[in-house]
Amino acid sequence: MDPLAFVIAVAALGVGAGVLGALFGLGGGIFLIPALTLLFHVNIRYAIGASLIAVIATSSGTGAAYVRDRLTNIRIGTVIQVATVMGALLGAYLAGLLPARWLYIVFGSLLLYSALAMTQAVMLRLGVELPDPGPPDGLATRFGMAGAYHDAASGELVMYAARRVASGTAVMFAAGIVSGLLGIGSGAFNVLAMDVLMRLPLKVSTATSNFIIGVTAAASAGVYFARGDIHPLLAAPVALGILIGAGIGTRLMLRLRSRTLRLLFIPVLLYVSVAMILRGIRS
Amino acid sequence: MIARAPRTLEDAVGRVLLTGVVVAALVIALGLVLLILVGTDQRALLAPLFSASTDAPARPPALGSLLAGILRGHPLSVISLGLLLLVLTPVARVLVAGIYFAQHGERLHALISGLVLALLLLGVVMGATT
């Protein structure tokens, strides 16, 4: 492939990953790693390195908009990022010890799990637009994990407070390990923890997940830079594409219904996860 | 009218993120433009990406030679600088939020922000000793 054509194609891929990452609070790595390895035949170590950069770009690119719109809860993000950052450091340490084949299988299995968990969450809460504002737990009160935002879709002021902070944070720690191990934002786990366990409004979960995946990825970036996994000619077009895509995605999220988006997203996740697992088994 | 509204936590953090992203994107784009202008053998530069080998790739340049490369306007060094700025953006937002919490008496959140910065530093040390 012509080098310039390759760089442009990767940037275009980045735009798509940025839009989807912004909408789902996912960081974009979940789309980039399979696309780079399966379509462009890029070595998975470089694909993971580029994905790490993509996660940081999505987080910061969306963060600027979602923080302004008060969708991101900075205090909640501040508390739970401790768990994801610790997990990420552990995961980055483990990544150097595992062969690429097992990374494929682990990554594919985690995707499959995310897709199934998401299906369940959508089915269980199909009619639920906003969570019932139950009493916050003691930890949430102590750490100031509550807030409010003006919902552009319904025109209402939505008040919320976190519940089950301890179990939510435990899931975040596991999400951090996955992030460090595979260079993905592991936003699916973050969103599920905030949405299902902590019972935060979906838009707050998505925006706050996007907020913390950047610092989580930054924690392991030092290790990946040192290992030489971040190739500038792959990471640069990815980063630029993602920043453009994230700008588009943040505008879209305010308008689109997230439930519809999730339903569309599940078959994509299922397909990609099975493809990754098969690749790991065959290699 | 107040000429300048009092800065909230959201304003401070949002501004850091936006500045970091814009500056990093400009530097990365500059590096890519330089690369096209200089006319290096791009095919050779891209080759390792498609290597089937899963062995550890060649070691990246040390920080000192990266700085020298930037000063000489070497395209790949300029791109790496942009990527580094992008990676530092979330770190900067933790720092700015931490300072805000400290100034506004939110001691618990200031302490947590400090802990996160310490963990990020540990990540850099882990990278340096890899």
PDB file of C-alpha atoms in Angstrom, chain A residues 99-275:
ATOM      1  CA  PRO A  99       2.403 -13.529  23.833  1.00  0.00           C
ATOM      2  CA  ALA A 100       0.319 -11.825  21.096  1.00  0.00           C
ATOM      3  CA  ARG A 101      -1.812 -14.919  20.485  1.00  0.00           C
ATOM      4  CA  TRP A 102      -3.187 -14.844  24.007  1.00  0.00           C
ATOM      5  CA  LEU A 103      -3.813 -11.110  23.773  1.00  0.00           C
ATOM      6  CA  TYR A 104      -6.140 -11.817  20.830  1.00  0.00           C
ATOM      7  CA  ILE A 105      -8.024 -14.487  22.764  1.00  0.00           C
ATOM      8  CA  VAL A 106      -8.233 -12.427  25.970  1.00  0.00           C
ATOM      9  CA  PHE A 107      -9.342  -9.336  24.061  1.00  0.00           C
ATOM     10  CA  GLY A 108     -11.944 -11.248  22.045  1.00  0.00           C
ATOM     11  CA  SER A 109     -13.361 -12.942  25.138  1.00  0.00           C
ATOM     12  CA  LEU A 110     -13.634  -9.627  26.975  1.00  0.00           C
ATOM     13  CA  LEU A 111     -15.453  -8.088  24.026  1.00  0.00           C
ATOM     14  CA  LEU A 112     -17.838 -11.001  23.929  1.00  0.00           C
ATOM     15  CA  TYR A 113     -18.473 -10.603  27.642  1.00  0.00           C
ATOM     16  CA  SER A 114     -19.069  -6.850  27.193  1.00  0.00           C
ATOM     17  CA  ALA A 115     -21.544  -7.510  24.396  1.00  0.00           C
ATOM     18  CA  LEU A 116     -23.471 -10.042  26.467  1.00  0.00           C
ATOM     19  CA  ALA A 117     -23.447  -7.814  29.559  1.00  0.00           C
ATOM     20  CA  MET A 118     -24.628  -4.912  27.457  1.00  0.00           C
ATOM     21  CA  THR A 119     -27.428  -6.961  25.919  1.00  0.00           C
ATOM     22  CA  GLN A 120     -28.559  -7.930  29.390  1.00  0.00           C
ATOM     23  CA  ALA A 121     -28.411  -4.338  30.628  1.00  0.00           C
ATOM     24  CA  VAL A 122     -30.410  -3.098  27.645  1.00  0.00           C
ATOM     25  CA  MET A 123     -33.014  -5.846  28.045  1.00  0.00           C
ATOM     26  CA  LEU A 124     -33.368  -5.300  31.785  1.00  0.00           C
ATOM     27  CA  ARG A 125     -33.701  -1.577  31.568  1.00  0.00           C
ATOM     28  CA  LEU A 126     -35.304  -1.099  28.187  1.00  0.00           C
ATOM     29  CA  GLY A 127     -37.955   1.286  29.420  1.00  0.00           C
ATOM     30  CA  VAL A 128     -35.700   3.147  31.847  1.00  0.00           C
ATOM     31  CA  GLU A 129     -34.639   6.560  30.576  1.00  0.00           C
ATOM     32  CA  LEU A 130     -33.226   7.773  33.911  1.00  0.00           C
ATOM     33  CA  PRO A 131     -32.397   5.802  37.056  1.00  0.00           C
ATOM     34  CA  ASP A 132     -34.616   6.218  40.122  1.00  0.00           C
ATOM     35  CA  PRO A 133     -32.878   8.617  42.525  1.00  0.00           C
ATOM     36  CA  GLY A 134     -32.436   6.269  45.497  1.00  0.00           C
ATOM     37  CA  PRO A 135     -30.484   7.247  48.595  1.00  0.00           C
ATOM     38  CA  PRO A 136     -26.721   7.621  47.989  1.00  0.00           C
ATOM     39  CA  ASP A 137     -24.511   5.341  50.064  1.00  0.00           C
ATOM     40  CA  GLY A 138     -22.163   6.583  52.800  1.00  0.00           C
ATOM     41  CA  LEU A 139     -19.090   6.624  50.575  1.00  0.00           C
ATOM     42  CA  ALA A 140     -20.863   8.668  47.900  1.00  0.00           C
ATOM     43  CA  THR A 141     -21.824  11.295  50.484  1.00  0.00           C
ATOM     44  CA  ARG A 142     -18.321  11.361  51.955  1.00  0.00           C
ATOM     45  CA  PHE A 143     -16.669  11.803  48.547  1.00  0.00           C
ATOM     46  CA  GLY A 144     -19.235  14.262  47.169  1.00  0.00           C
ATOM     47  CA  MET A 145     -20.270  11.895  44.382  1.00  0.00           C
ATOM     48  CA  ALA A 146     -23.478  13.616  43.312  1.00  0.00           C
ATOM     49  CA  GLY A 147     -24.437  16.261  40.804  1.00  0.00           C
ATOM     50  CA  ALA A 148     -26.903  17.656  38.314  1.00  0.00           C
ATOM     51  CA  TYR A 149     -26.994  18.476  34.628  1.00  0.00           C
ATOM     52  CA  HIS A 150     -29.373  20.084  32.201  1.00  0.00           C
ATOM     53  CA  ASP A 151     -30.589  17.416  29.776  1.00  0.00           C
ATOM     54  CA  ALA A 152     -30.832  18.897  26.292  1.00  0.00           C
ATOM     55  CA  ALA A 153     -33.098  16.093  25.017  1.00  0.00           C
ATOM     56  CA  SER A 154     -35.817  16.374  27.694  1.00  0.00           C
ATOM     57  CA  GLY A 155     -35.172  19.967  28.743  1.00  0.00           C
ATOM     58  CA  GLU A 156     -35.078  18.942  32.404  1.00  0.00           C
ATOM     59  CA  LEU A 157     -32.566  19.376  35.203  1.00  0.00           C
ATOM     60  CA  VAL A 158     -31.449  15.875  36.172  1.00  0.00           C
ATOM     61  CA  MET A 159     -30.239  15.359  39.774  1.00  0.00           C
ATOM     62  CA  TYR A 160     -28.328  12.234  40.708  1.00  0.00           C
ATOM     63  CA  ALA A 161     -26.129  10.639  43.388  1.00  0.00           C
ATOM     64  CA  ALA A 162     -23.915   7.566  43.200  1.00  0.00           C
ATOM     65  CA  ARG A 163     -24.878   4.279  44.831  1.00  0.00           C
ATOM     66  CA  ARG A 164     -22.848   1.123  45.567  1.00  0.00           C
ATOM     67  CA  VAL A 165     -19.554   3.014  45.324  1.00  0.00           C
ATOM     68  CA  ALA A 166     -17.432   0.131  46.686  1.00  0.00           C
ATOM     69  CA  SER A 167     -18.534  -2.509  44.147  1.00  0.00           C
ATOM     70  CA  GLY A 168     -18.462   0.042  41.331  1.00  0.00           C
ATOM     71  CA  THR A 169     -14.870   0.912  42.214  1.00  0.00           C
ATOM     72  CA  ALA A 170     -13.869  -2.777  42.319  1.00  0.00           C
ATOM     73  CA  VAL A 171     -15.136  -3.218  38.745  1.00  0.00           C
ATOM     74  CA  MET A 172     -13.160  -0.089  37.788  1.00  0.00           C
ATOM     75  CA  PHE A 173      -9.964  -1.668  39.129  1.00  0.00           C
ATOM     76  CA  ALA A 174     -10.546  -4.707  36.889  1.00  0.00           C
ATOM     77  CA  ALA A 175     -11.315  -2.355  33.980  1.00  0.00           C
ATOM     78  CA  GLY A 176      -7.982  -0.631  34.612  1.00  0.00           C
ATOM     79  CA  ILE A 177      -6.096  -3.948  34.383  1.00  0.00           C
ATOM     80  CA  VAL A 178      -7.745  -4.648  31.011  1.00  0.00           C
ATOM     81  CA  SER A 179      -6.822  -1.153  29.866  1.00  0.00           C
ATOM     82  CA  GLY A 180      -3.131  -1.531  30.720  1.00  0.00           C
ATOM     83  CA  LEU A 181      -3.024  -5.057  29.306  1.00  0.00           C
ATOM     84  CA  LEU A 182      -4.632  -4.320  25.947  1.00  0.00           C
ATOM     85  CA  GLY A 183      -4.290  -0.586  25.377  1.00  0.00           C
ATOM     86  CA  ILE A 184      -8.044  -0.128  25.236  1.00  0.00           C
ATOM     87  CA  GLY A 185      -9.969   2.298  27.393  1.00  0.00           C
ATOM     88  CA  SER A 186     -12.102  -0.533  28.758  1.00  0.00           C
ATOM     89  CA  GLY A 187     -14.925   1.968  28.742  1.00  0.00           C
ATOM     90  CA  ALA A 188     -17.521  -0.790  28.342  1.00  0.00           C
ATOM     91  CA  PHE A 189     -16.746  -1.920  31.892  1.00  0.00           C
ATOM     92  CA  ASN A 190     -16.632   1.648  33.198  1.00  0.00           C
ATOM     93  CA  VAL A 191     -20.001   2.493  31.694  1.00  0.00           C
ATOM     94  CA  LEU A 192     -21.541  -0.742  32.943  1.00  0.00           C
ATOM     95  CA  ALA A 193     -20.209  -0.137  36.471  1.00  0.00           C
ATOM     96  CA  MET A 194     -21.515   3.425  36.606  1.00  0.00           C
ATOM     97  CA  ASP A 195     -24.771   2.662  34.847  1.00  0.00           C
ATOM     98  CA  VAL A 196     -25.774  -0.656  36.420  1.00  0.00           C
ATOM     99  CA  LEU A 197     -24.018  -0.574  39.816  1.00  0.00           C
ATOM    100  CA  MET A 198     -23.700   3.097  40.719  1.00  0.00           C
ATOM    101  CA  ARG A 199     -26.996   3.948  38.991  1.00  0.00           C
ATOM    102  CA  LEU A 200     -25.785   7.172  37.402  1.00  0.00           C
ATOM    103  CA  PRO A 201     -27.673   8.605  34.403  1.00  0.00           C
ATOM    104  CA  LEU A 202     -26.392   7.049  31.166  1.00  0.00           C
ATOM    105  CA  LYS A 203     -25.086  10.310  29.727  1.00  0.00           C
ATOM    106  CA  VAL A 204     -23.168  11.012  32.946  1.00  0.00           C
ATOM    107  CA  SER A 205     -21.753   7.450  32.900  1.00  0.00           C
ATOM    108  CA  THR A 206     -20.639   7.780  29.289  1.00  0.00           C
ATOM    109  CA  ALA A 207     -19.093  11.227  29.707  1.00  0.00           C
ATOM    110  CA  THR A 208     -17.362  10.364  32.997  1.00  0.00           C
ATOM    111  CA  SER A 209     -16.038   7.106  31.506  1.00  0.00           C
ATOM    112  CA  ASN A 210     -14.591   9.124  28.632  1.00  0.00           C
ATOM    113  CA  PHE A 211     -13.070  11.486  31.197  1.00  0.00           C
ATOM    114  CA  ILE A 212     -11.160   8.815  33.143  1.00  0.00           C
ATOM    115  CA  ILE A 213     -10.019   6.534  30.301  1.00  0.00           C
ATOM    116  CA  GLY A 214      -7.455   9.168  29.249  1.00  0.00           C
ATOM    117  CA  VAL A 215      -5.621   9.279  32.538  1.00  0.00           C
ATOM    118  CA  THR A 216      -5.910   5.481  32.800  1.00  0.00           C
ATOM    119  CA  ALA A 217      -4.224   5.085  29.400  1.00  0.00           C
ATOM    120  CA  ALA A 218      -1.627   7.751  30.272  1.00  0.00           C
ATOM    121  CA  ALA A 219      -0.589   5.640  33.270  1.00  0.00           C
ATOM    122  CA  SER A 220       0.586   2.806  31.039  1.00  0.00           C
ATOM    123  CA  ALA A 221       1.773   5.037  28.140  1.00  0.00           C
ATOM    124  CA  GLY A 222       5.253   5.350  29.655  1.00  0.00           C
ATOM    125  CA  VAL A 223       5.700   1.588  29.523  1.00  0.00           C
ATOM    126  CA  TYR A 224       4.464   1.375  25.911  1.00  0.00           C
ATOM    127  CA  PHE A 225       6.659   4.298  24.759  1.00  0.00           C
ATOM    128  CA  ALA A 226       9.697   2.661  26.354  1.00  0.00           C
ATOM    129  CA  ARG A 227       8.919  -0.696  24.760  1.00  0.00           C
ATOM    130  CA  GLY A 228       8.741   0.990  21.317  1.00  0.00           C
ATOM    131  CA  ASP A 229       5.132  -0.081  20.707  1.00  0.00           C
ATOM    132  CA  ILE A 230       4.005   3.443  19.775  1.00  0.00           C
ATOM    133  CA  HIS A 231       4.953   3.922  16.103  1.00  0.00           C
ATOM    134  CA  PRO A 232       4.713   7.654  15.256  1.00  0.00           C
ATOM    135  CA  LEU A 233       3.546   7.073  11.684  1.00  0.00           C
ATOM    136  CA  LEU A 234       0.647   4.914  12.870  1.00  0.00           C
ATOM    137  CA  ALA A 235      -0.209   6.856  16.033  1.00  0.00           C
ATOM    138  CA  ALA A 236      -0.167  10.308  14.362  1.00  0.00           C
ATOM    139  CA  PRO A 237      -2.962   9.753  11.790  1.00  0.00           C
ATOM    140  CA  VAL A 238      -4.940   7.810  14.412  1.00  0.00           C
ATOM    141  CA  ALA A 239      -4.693  10.724  16.880  1.00  0.00           C
ATOM    142  CA  LEU A 240      -5.686  13.387  14.340  1.00  0.00           C
ATOM    143  CA  GLY A 241      -8.586  11.311  13.001  1.00  0.00           C
ATOM    144  CA  ILE A 242      -9.849  10.564  16.511  1.00  0.00           C
ATOM    145  CA  LEU A 243      -9.800  14.239  17.531  1.00  0.00           C
ATOM    146  CA  ILE A 244     -11.960  15.136  14.522  1.00  0.00           C
ATOM    147  CA  GLY A 245     -14.282  12.176  15.153  1.00  0.00           C
ATOM    148  CA  ALA A 246     -14.617  12.969  18.857  1.00  0.00           C
ATOM    149  CA  GLY A 247     -15.683  16.505  17.975  1.00  0.00           C
ATOM    150  CA  ILE A 248     -18.458  15.124  15.784  1.00  0.00           C
ATOM    151  CA  GLY A 249     -19.437  12.426  18.316  1.00  0.00           C
ATOM    152  CA  THR A 250     -19.887  14.826  21.246  1.00  0.00           C
ATOM    153  CA  ARG A 251     -22.350  16.886  19.204  1.00  0.00           C
ATOM    154  CA  LEU A 252     -24.214  13.762  18.120  1.00  0.00           C
ATOM    155  CA  MET A 253     -24.576  12.348  21.645  1.00  0.00           C
ATOM    156  CA  LEU A 254     -26.714  15.220  22.847  1.00  0.00           C
ATOM    157  CA  ARG A 255     -29.281  14.502  20.136  1.00  0.00           C
ATOM    158  CA  LEU A 256     -29.326  10.730  19.617  1.00  0.00           C
ATOM    159  CA  ARG A 257     -31.109   8.282  21.886  1.00  0.00           C
ATOM    160  CA  SER A 258     -28.474   6.184  23.575  1.00  0.00           C
ATOM    161  CA  ARG A 259     -30.769   3.156  23.869  1.00  0.00           C
ATOM    162  CA  THR A 260     -31.124   2.937  20.092  1.00  0.00           C
ATOM    163  CA  LEU A 261     -27.371   3.335  19.700  1.00  0.00           C
ATOM    164  CA  ARG A 262     -26.669   0.555  22.159  1.00  0.00           C
ATOM    165  CA  LEU A 263     -29.004  -1.819  20.363  1.00  0.00           C
ATOM    166  CA  LEU A 264     -27.131  -1.093  17.115  1.00  0.00           C
ATOM    167  CA  PHE A 265     -23.811  -1.508  18.881  1.00  0.00           C
ATOM    168  CA  ILE A 266     -24.398  -5.018  20.256  1.00  0.00           C
ATOM    169  CA  PRO A 267     -24.209  -6.948  16.927  1.00  0.00           C
ATOM    170  CA  VAL A 268     -21.037  -5.013  16.012  1.00  0.00           C
ATOM    171  CA  LEU A 269     -19.429  -6.048  19.308  1.00  0.00           C
ATOM    172  CA  LEU A 270     -20.485  -9.678  18.843  1.00  0.00           C
ATOM    173  CA  TYR A 271     -19.037  -9.842  15.333  1.00  0.00           C
ATOM    174  CA  VAL A 272     -15.722  -8.239  16.238  1.00  0.00           C
ATOM    175  CA  SER A 273     -15.227 -10.337  19.383  1.00  0.00           C
ATOM    176  CA  VAL A 274     -15.748 -13.620  17.539  1.00  0.00           C
ATOM    177  CA  ALA A 275     -13.379 -12.493  14.747  1.00  0.00           C
TER     178      ALA A 275
END
